[in-house]
CSV table of C-alpha atoms in Angstrom, one decimal:
chain,number,residue,atom,x,y,z
R,1,MET,CA,34.4,2.0,22.7
R,2,ILE,CA,37.5,4.0,24.1
R,3,MET,CA,38.6,3.7,20.2
R,4,ASN,CA,35.3,5.2,19.3
R,5,GLU,CA,35.9,8.2,21.8
R,6,ILE,CA,39.6,8.9,20.1
R,7,LYS,CA,38.3,8.7,16.6
R,8,ALA,CA,35.3,10.9,17.5
R,9,LEU,CA,38.0,13.3,19.0
R,10,LYS,CA,40.8,13.7,16.1
R,11,LYS,CA,37.7,14.7,13.8
R,12,GLU,CA,36.8,17.6,15.9
R,13,LEU,CA,40.4,18.0,16.5
R,14,GLY,CA,40.8,17.9,12.3
R,15,ASN,CA,44.3,19.4,11.0
R,16,LYS,CA,44.9,20.5,14.4
R,17,ILE,CA,46.6,17.6,15.6
R,18,VAL,CA,49.6,14.8,13.8
R,19,ILE,CA,49.4,11.9,16.1
R,20,PRO,CA,52.8,9.5,14.5
R,21,ALA,CA,53.2,6.3,15.4
R,22,HIS,CA,56.7,3.8,15.8
R,23,HIS,CA,56.5,0.7,14.3
R,24,TYR,CA,56.5,-1.0,18.0
R,25,GLN,CA,53.5,0.0,19.1
R,26,ALA,CA,50.3,-1.5,19.9
R,27,LYS,CA,47.9,-2.0,16.7
R,28,GLU,CA,44.9,-0.2,18.7
R,29,ILE,CA,47.7,2.6,18.2
R,30,ILE,CA,48.3,2.4,14.8
R,31,ASP,CA,45.6,1.6,13.9
R,32,VAL,CA,43.5,5.7,15.0
R,33,ALA,CA,48.1,6.9,13.7
R,34,ASP,CA,48.6,9.5,11.0
R,35,PHE,CA,51.5,8.2,9.7
R,36,VAL,CA,53.5,5.1,11.5
R,37,GLY,CA,57.1,5.0,10.7
R,38,ASP,CA,60.7,3.5,12.5
R,39,SER,CA,62.3,7.2,13.9
R,40,TYR,CA,64.1,8.2,10.4
R,41,MET,CA,60.7,8.3,8.6
R,42,LEU,CA,59.4,9.8,12.0
R,43,ALA,CA,62.0,12.2,11.9
R,44,VAL,CA,61.1,13.1,8.2
R,45,ASN,CA,57.3,12.9,8.5
R,46,CYS,CA,57.3,15.5,11.8
R,47,SER,CA,59.8,18.1,10.2
R,48,LYS,CA,56.7,18.2,7.4
R,49,THR,CA,54.0,18.5,9.3
R,50,ASN,CA,51.9,21.5,10.2
R,51,ALA,CA,49.5,20.5,13.2
R,52,GLN,CA,49.2,22.8,15.6
R,53,PHE,CA,49.8,19.8,17.9
R,54,VAL,CA,51.9,16.7,17.0
R,55,VAL,CA,50.8,13.7,19.5
R,56,PHE,CA,53.9,11.4,19.4
R,57,CYS,CA,53.3,7.7,20.1
R,58,GLY,CA,57.0,7.2,21.0
R,59,VAL,CA,59.2,6.8,23.1
R,60,LEU,CA,60.6,10.1,24.5
R,61,PHE,CA,64.1,11.0,22.0
R,62,MET,CA,61.6,10.7,19.6
R,63,ALA,CA,59.0,13.4,21.0
R,64,GLN,CA,61.9,15.4,21.3
R,65,CYS,CA,62.9,14.9,17.4
R,66,ALA,CA,59.4,16.3,17.3
R,67,ASP,CA,59.6,19.5,19.0
R,68,ILE,CA,63.8,20.3,17.3
R,69,LEU,CA,62.0,20.3,14.3
R,70,GLY,CA,58.9,21.4,14.6
R,71,PHE,CA,57.7,25.0,14.0
R,72,PRO,CA,57.8,28.0,16.8
R,73,GLY,CA,54.7,27.5,17.8
R,74,GLN,CA,53.9,24.1,17.8
R,75,HIS,CA,53.6,21.5,20.8
R,76,VAL,CA,55.2,18.3,21.0
R,77,THR,CA,52.9,16.0,23.3
R,78,ILE,CA,53.7,12.0,24.2
R,79,PRO,CA,50.5,10.4,25.6
R,80,ALA,CA,54.0,7.9,27.8
R,81,PRO,CA,56.2,10.5,28.9
R,82,HIS,CA,58.0,7.8,31.0
R,83,SER,CA,58.8,5.6,28.0
R,84,ASP,CA,62.1,5.7,28.1
R,85,CYS,CA,64.5,3.9,26.7
R,86,PRO,CA,67.7,2.1,27.6
R,87,MET,CA,70.3,2.8,24.8
R,88,ALA,CA,70.0,6.1,25.2
R,89,ASN,CA,70.3,6.2,29.0
R,90,MET,CA,73.9,4.3,27.1
R,91,ALA,CA,75.3,7.7,26.8
R,92,ASP,CA,75.5,10.5,28.6
R,93,LEU,CA,76.9,14.5,27.7
R,94,ASN,CA,79.6,14.5,30.5
R,95,THR,CA,81.5,11.0,29.1
R,96,VAL,CA,81.0,11.5,25.3
R,97,GLU,CA,82.6,15.5,26.1
R,98,ARG,CA,85.7,13.5,27.9
R,99,VAL,CA,86.4,10.7,25.6
R,100,PHE,CA,86.6,13.2,22.7
R,101,ALA,CA,88.6,15.3,24.4
R,102,ALA,CA,91.3,12.7,24.3
R,103,LEU,CA,90.6,12.0,21.6
R,104,PRO,CA,93.9,12.9,19.4
R,105,ASN,CA,93.5,15.2,16.2
R,106,ASN,CA,89.4,15.2,17.6
R,107,GLU,CA,88.9,18.1,15.1
R,108,ASN,CA,88.9,15.2,12.2
R,109,ILE,CA,86.6,12.9,14.1
R,110,ALA,CA,83.2,13.6,13.2
R,111,PRO,CA,81.3,12.7,15.8
R,112,ILE,CA,77.5,11.0,15.0
R,113,VAL,CA,75.2,9.6,17.6
R,114,TYR,CA,72.0,7.6,16.8
R,115,MET,CA,68.8,8.8,16.5
R,116,ASN,CA,67.8,6.2,20.1
R,117,SER,CA,69.9,9.3,22.3
R,118,TYR,CA,68.5,12.3,24.0
R,119,ALA,CA,68.7,16.0,22.5
R,120,ASP,CA,72.2,17.0,24.5
R,121,LEU,CA,74.6,14.5,22.9
R,122,LYS,CA,72.3,15.1,19.4
R,123,SER,CA,72.7,19.1,19.8
R,124,PHE,CA,76.5,17.6,20.7
R,125,CYS,CA,76.8,16.5,17.6
R,126,GLY,CA,75.6,19.5,15.8
R,127,LYS,CA,78.9,21.9,17.2
R,128,HIS,CA,81.2,19.5,16.1
R,129,ASN,CA,79.8,19.1,12.4
R,130,GLY,CA,78.8,15.5,12.7
R,131,SER,CA,75.5,14.2,11.9
R,132,VAL,CA,72.3,12.1,13.8
R,133,CYS,CA,71.8,8.8,12.0
R,134,THR,CA,69.3,6.0,12.6
R,135,SER,CA,69.6,2.6,11.3
R,136,SER,CA,68.1,2.5,7.9
R,137,ASN,CA,70.7,5.0,7.7
R,138,ALA,CA,73.6,4.4,9.2
R,139,GLU,CA,75.6,2.7,6.8
R,140,LYS,CA,75.2,5.5,4.4
R,141,ILE,CA,76.1,8.8,7.7
R,142,MET,CA,79.2,6.4,8.0
R,143,LYS,CA,80.5,6.5,4.6
R,144,TYR,CA,79.9,9.7,4.2
R,145,TYR,CA,82.7,11.0,6.9
R,146,LEU,CA,84.9,8.1,6.2
R,147,ASP,CA,84.9,9.5,2.9
R,148,GLN,CA,86.1,12.3,3.5
R,149,GLY,CA,89.7,11.1,4.9
R,150,LYS,CA,87.9,11.2,8.5
R,151,LYS,CA,87.9,8.8,11.8
R,152,VAL,CA,83.6,8.2,13.4
R,153,LEU,CA,82.8,8.2,16.6
R,154,PHE,CA,80.1,6.4,17.3
R,155,PHE,CA,77.7,5.9,19.6
R,156,PRO,CA,75.5,4.9,22.1
R,157,ASP,CA,74.5,1.4,20.0
R,158,ARG,CA,78.0,-0.5,19.7
R,159,ASN,CA,76.0,-3.5,17.7
R,160,LEU,CA,74.7,-0.9,15.0
R,161,GLY,CA,78.5,0.1,14.5
R,162,ILE,CA,79.7,-2.5,13.9
R,163,ASN,CA,76.6,-3.8,11.9
R,164,THR,CA,77.5,-1.1,9.3
R,165,ALA,CA,81.3,-1.3,9.6
R,166,MET,CA,81.5,-4.5,8.6
R,167,LYS,CA,79.3,-3.4,6.1
R,168,LEU,CA,81.7,-0.9,4.7
R,169,GLY,CA,84.3,-3.6,4.8
R,170,PHE,CA,86.2,-2.8,7.4
R,171,THR,CA,87.0,-5.8,10.2
R,172,GLU,CA,87.2,-5.8,14.4
R,173,LYS,CA,91.0,-4.1,13.9
R,174,ASP,CA,90.0,-1.2,12.2
R,175,THR,CA,87.4,-0.2,15.7
R,176,ILE,CA,87.8,0.3,19.1
R,177,ASN,CA,86.0,0.6,21.9
R,178,SER,CA,85.6,3.7,24.1
R,179,LYS,CA,86.5,2.2,27.3
R,180,ASP,CA,89.5,1.9,25.9
R,181,ILE,CA,90.4,5.5,24.2
R,182,GLY,CA,93.8,4.9,26.2
R,183,GLN,CA,95.4,2.4,24.0
R,184,TYR,CA,93.7,3.8,21.0
R,185,ASN,CA,96.4,3.4,18.3
R,186,ASP,CA,94.7,5.6,14.8
R,187,GLU,CA,91.7,3.8,14.7
R,188,LYS,CA,89.0,4.5,12.0
R,189,ILE,CA,85.7,4.1,13.7
R,190,ILE,CA,85.1,4.0,18.3
R,191,LEU,CA,82.0,2.3,19.4
R,192,TRP,CA,80.7,3.0,21.8
R,193,ASP,CA,79.9,-0.1,24.3
R,194,GLY,CA,76.2,0.7,24.4
R,195,PHE,CA,73.2,-2.0,23.1
R,196,CYS,CA,69.6,-1.7,22.6
R,197,PRO,CA,68.2,-4.9,25.2
R,198,ILE,CA,65.4,-6.1,22.7
R,199,HIS,CA,67.1,-6.7,20.5
R,200,LEU,CA,70.7,-8.6,22.6
R,201,ASN,CA,67.6,-11.1,22.9
R,202,PHE,CA,68.9,-13.3,20.0
R,203,THR,CA,71.4,-15.6,20.0
R,204,VAL,CA,72.8,-17.1,17.3
R,205,SER,CA,71.7,-20.7,18.9
R,206,ASP,CA,67.4,-18.4,18.1
R,207,VAL,CA,68.8,-18.8,15.1
R,208,THR,CA,69.9,-22.5,14.6
R,209,GLN,CA,66.6,-23.7,16.0
R,210,MET,CA,64.9,-21.1,14.5
R,211,ARG,CA,66.0,-22.9,10.5
R,212,ARG,CA,65.5,-26.5,11.8
R,213,ASN,CA,62.3,-26.0,12.1
R,214,TYR,CA,61.2,-23.6,9.1
R,215,PRO,CA,64.5,-24.9,7.2
R,216,ASN,CA,63.1,-23.4,4.6
R,217,ALA,CA,62.6,-19.6,6.4
R,218,LYS,CA,64.5,-16.0,4.7
R,219,VAL,CA,66.2,-15.0,9.0
R,220,ILE,CA,65.9,-10.7,8.9
R,221,VAL,CA,67.4,-9.4,11.4
R,222,HIS,CA,67.9,-5.7,13.5
R,223,PRO,CA,71.2,-4.6,12.9
R,224,GLU,CA,71.0,-3.3,16.8
R,225,SER,CA,71.3,-7.6,17.2
R,226,THR,CA,75.4,-8.5,17.8
R,227,LYS,CA,78.2,-9.2,14.9
R,228,GLU,CA,76.9,-12.8,15.6
R,229,VAL,CA,73.5,-13.1,14.6
R,230,VAL,CA,74.0,-10.3,12.5
R,231,LYS,CA,76.3,-13.0,10.4
R,232,ASN,CA,74.2,-16.0,10.5
R,233,ALA,CA,71.1,-14.2,9.4
R,234,ASP,CA,69.9,-13.9,5.7
R,235,ASP,CA,69.7,-10.2,5.7
R,236,SER,CA,69.4,-7.4,8.3
R,237,GLY,CA,68.1,-3.8,8.3
R,238,SER,CA,65.8,-1.6,10.0
R,239,THR,CA,62.3,-1.8,10.8
R,240,GLU,CA,61.3,0.2,7.7
R,241,TYR,CA,63.6,-2.4,5.6
R,242,ILE,CA,62.2,-5.9,7.0
R,243,LEU,CA,59.1,-4.4,6.0
R,244,LYS,CA,59.7,-3.0,2.2
R,245,LYS,CA,61.4,-7.0,2.2
R,246,ILE,CA,58.6,-8.7,4.2
R,247,ALA,CA,56.1,-6.7,1.9
R,248,ALA,CA,57.5,-7.7,-1.2
R,249,ALA,CA,58.6,-11.6,-0.4
R,250,ASP,CA,56.4,-14.5,-2.7
R,251,ASP,CA,52.9,-15.8,-1.1
R,252,GLY,CA,53.9,-19.2,0.2
R,253,SER,CA,57.0,-17.6,1.8
R,254,THR,CA,58.5,-18.3,5.6
R,255,TRP,CA,61.0,-15.4,7.4
R,256,ILE,CA,61.3,-15.7,10.5
R,257,VAL,CA,62.0,-11.9,12.0
R,258,GLY,CA,64.8,-11.0,15.0
R,259,THR,CA,62.7,-7.5,16.1
R,260,GLU,CA,60.6,-6.6,18.6
R,261,SER,CA,58.2,-9.2,19.1
R,262,THR,CA,55.2,-6.3,18.3
R,263,PHE,CA,56.4,-5.4,15.1
R,264,VAL,CA,56.6,-8.9,14.2
R,265,ASN,CA,53.1,-9.8,14.7
R,266,ARG,CA,52.0,-6.9,13.0
R,267,LEU,CA,53.8,-8.6,10.5
R,268,ALA,CA,52.3,-11.9,10.2
R,269,HIS,CA,48.5,-9.9,11.0
R,270,GLN,CA,49.1,-7.3,7.8
R,271,PHE,CA,50.2,-10.1,5.2
R,272,PRO,CA,48.7,-13.2,6.2
R,273,THR,CA,49.5,-14.6,2.8
R,274,LYS,CA,52.9,-15.5,3.9
R,275,ASN,CA,54.2,-16.7,7.1
R,276,ILE,CA,56.2,-15.3,9.5
R,277,TYR,CA,57.3,-16.1,13.0
R,278,PRO,CA,59.7,-14.0,15.6
R,279,LEU,CA,62.8,-15.0,16.0
R,280,LYS,CA,61.8,-15.0,19.4
R,281,GLU,CA,59.7,-13.4,21.5
R,282,SER,CA,61.3,-10.3,22.3
R,283,ARG,CA,59.2,-6.8,23.7
R,284,CYS,CA,59.9,-3.5,24.3
R,285,VAL,CA,57.9,-2.3,27.8
R,286,ASN,CA,58.5,1.8,27.4
R,287,MET,CA,56.7,1.8,23.7
R,288,ALA,CA,54.2,-1.0,25.3
R,289,LYS,CA,53.5,2.3,28.3
R,290,THR,CA,51.5,4.2,25.0
R,291,THR,CA,47.8,2.8,26.3
R,292,PRO,CA,44.5,3.6,23.6
R,293,GLU,CA,43.6,5.2,27.5
R,294,LEU,CA,46.9,8.0,27.6
R,295,LEU,CA,46.2,8.7,24.0
R,296,LEU,CA,42.3,9.4,24.5
R,297,LYS,CA,43.1,11.4,27.5
R,298,THR,CA,45.9,13.0,25.9
R,299,LEU,CA,43.2,14.3,23.7
R,300,LEU,CA,40.8,15.6,25.8
R,301,ASN,CA,43.5,17.8,27.4
R,302,ILE,CA,44.5,19.8,24.2
R,303,LYS,CA,40.9,20.0,23.0
R,304,GLN,CA,40.3,21.4,27.0
R,305,HIS,CA,43.8,23.5,26.1
R,306,ILE,CA,42.3,25.0,23.1
R,307,GLU,CA,38.6,26.3,24.6
R,308,SER,CA,39.5,26.9,27.6
R,309,GLY,CA,42.8,27.6,28.4
R,310,ILE,CA,43.7,24.8,30.0
R,311,PRO,CA,47.5,24.3,30.0
R,312,LEU,CA,48.8,21.4,28.3
R,313,GLU,CA,50.0,18.0,29.5
R,314,ASN,CA,53.2,15.7,29.4
R,315,VAL,CA,54.1,18.4,27.3
R,316,VAL,CA,57.6,17.8,25.0
R,317,THR,CA,60.5,20.8,25.4
R,318,VAL,CA,64.4,20.7,24.1
R,319,GLU,CA,66.5,23.3,26.1
R,320,PRO,CA,66.9,25.9,23.9
R,321,GLN,CA,71.0,25.5,24.8
R,322,TYR,CA,70.7,22.2,22.7
R,323,LYS,CA,68.0,22.9,20.2
R,324,LYS,CA,69.9,24.3,17.7
R,325,PHE,CA,72.4,22.0,17.2
R,326,ALA,CA,70.5,18.6,17.6
R,327,ALA,CA,68.8,20.5,14.7
R,328,GLN,CA,72.2,21.0,12.7
R,329,SER,CA,72.6,17.7,13.8
R,330,LEU,CA,69.2,16.1,12.6
R,331,LYS,CA,68.9,18.4,9.4
R,332,GLN,CA,72.6,17.5,7.8
R,333,MET,CA,71.1,13.9,8.5
R,334,ILE,CA,68.7,14.0,6.4
R,335,THR,CA,71.4,15.6,3.4
R,336,ILE,CA,72.8,12.7,3.7
R,337,ALA,CA,70.2,10.6,4.1
R,338,ASN,CA,69.3,12.2,0.2
R,339,LYS,CA,71.9,12.8,-1.5
């Protein structure tokens, strides 16, 4: 019943609205979304939409990106306004500024902030000629600056940072934890100490056990996992990469997937001719906060706003002092990623 109401309202509102949804959203939300993707694809597609109202089905930092990249007069709403991201809270502007200021010759250090962060940190990167990155383009973004002879301050996800550095041929000796900045010895990559609880949940023991259970399986994990888990997997990559890899795989192949379980279970449903299992059940409770009931409520609010001018609810608005430079760092990411 609720889904029918959502579909009817969506049809009535037409091109006035667009519904982006992250891969980790529940199937019911995915089914009514206009486009689905990882954080990078959502940022790109949101920057291209002409809809007056963006109804963002994801977590708060993603909706902020839609507002940063939106056009004047566009409104971004989020059905679940309390859908936070623990990792995004592991780096704050004051601490990042203090660490950056403590680095010698910091004019030669490029700050790279993971998409899983709030607008003030994206703005910080824009001000200092740095960039945002996502798991799908972190390697390309980091390489871009290192190839210029710059050093990199990468935050907030340590695991993505070290896994990316190792893909580029660096070792842990080339990195330093931002907490140890007092012992900085000209390392090329300064890593924050943040993490994703969903992906930190995976262990080497999990990989070993699943290989015993499924000897012919390929293990693919998200690079927010620890370097040990990534090393023991057959492959690693962003959510979008995992989707494309499995989509292209042979029928009958078996895959053990180390990322958010809602997405893994949907992959199993989407590709029934392949055997797809989660490395371990590990769900994002914040992604799950977006429910059909809240989506319907948001769409009804937009309809009433259009018809009678009642205030929009759960509007995501980035403060003007952050918007300009946050947009600069996001556009820098898109530019580098498309080279």
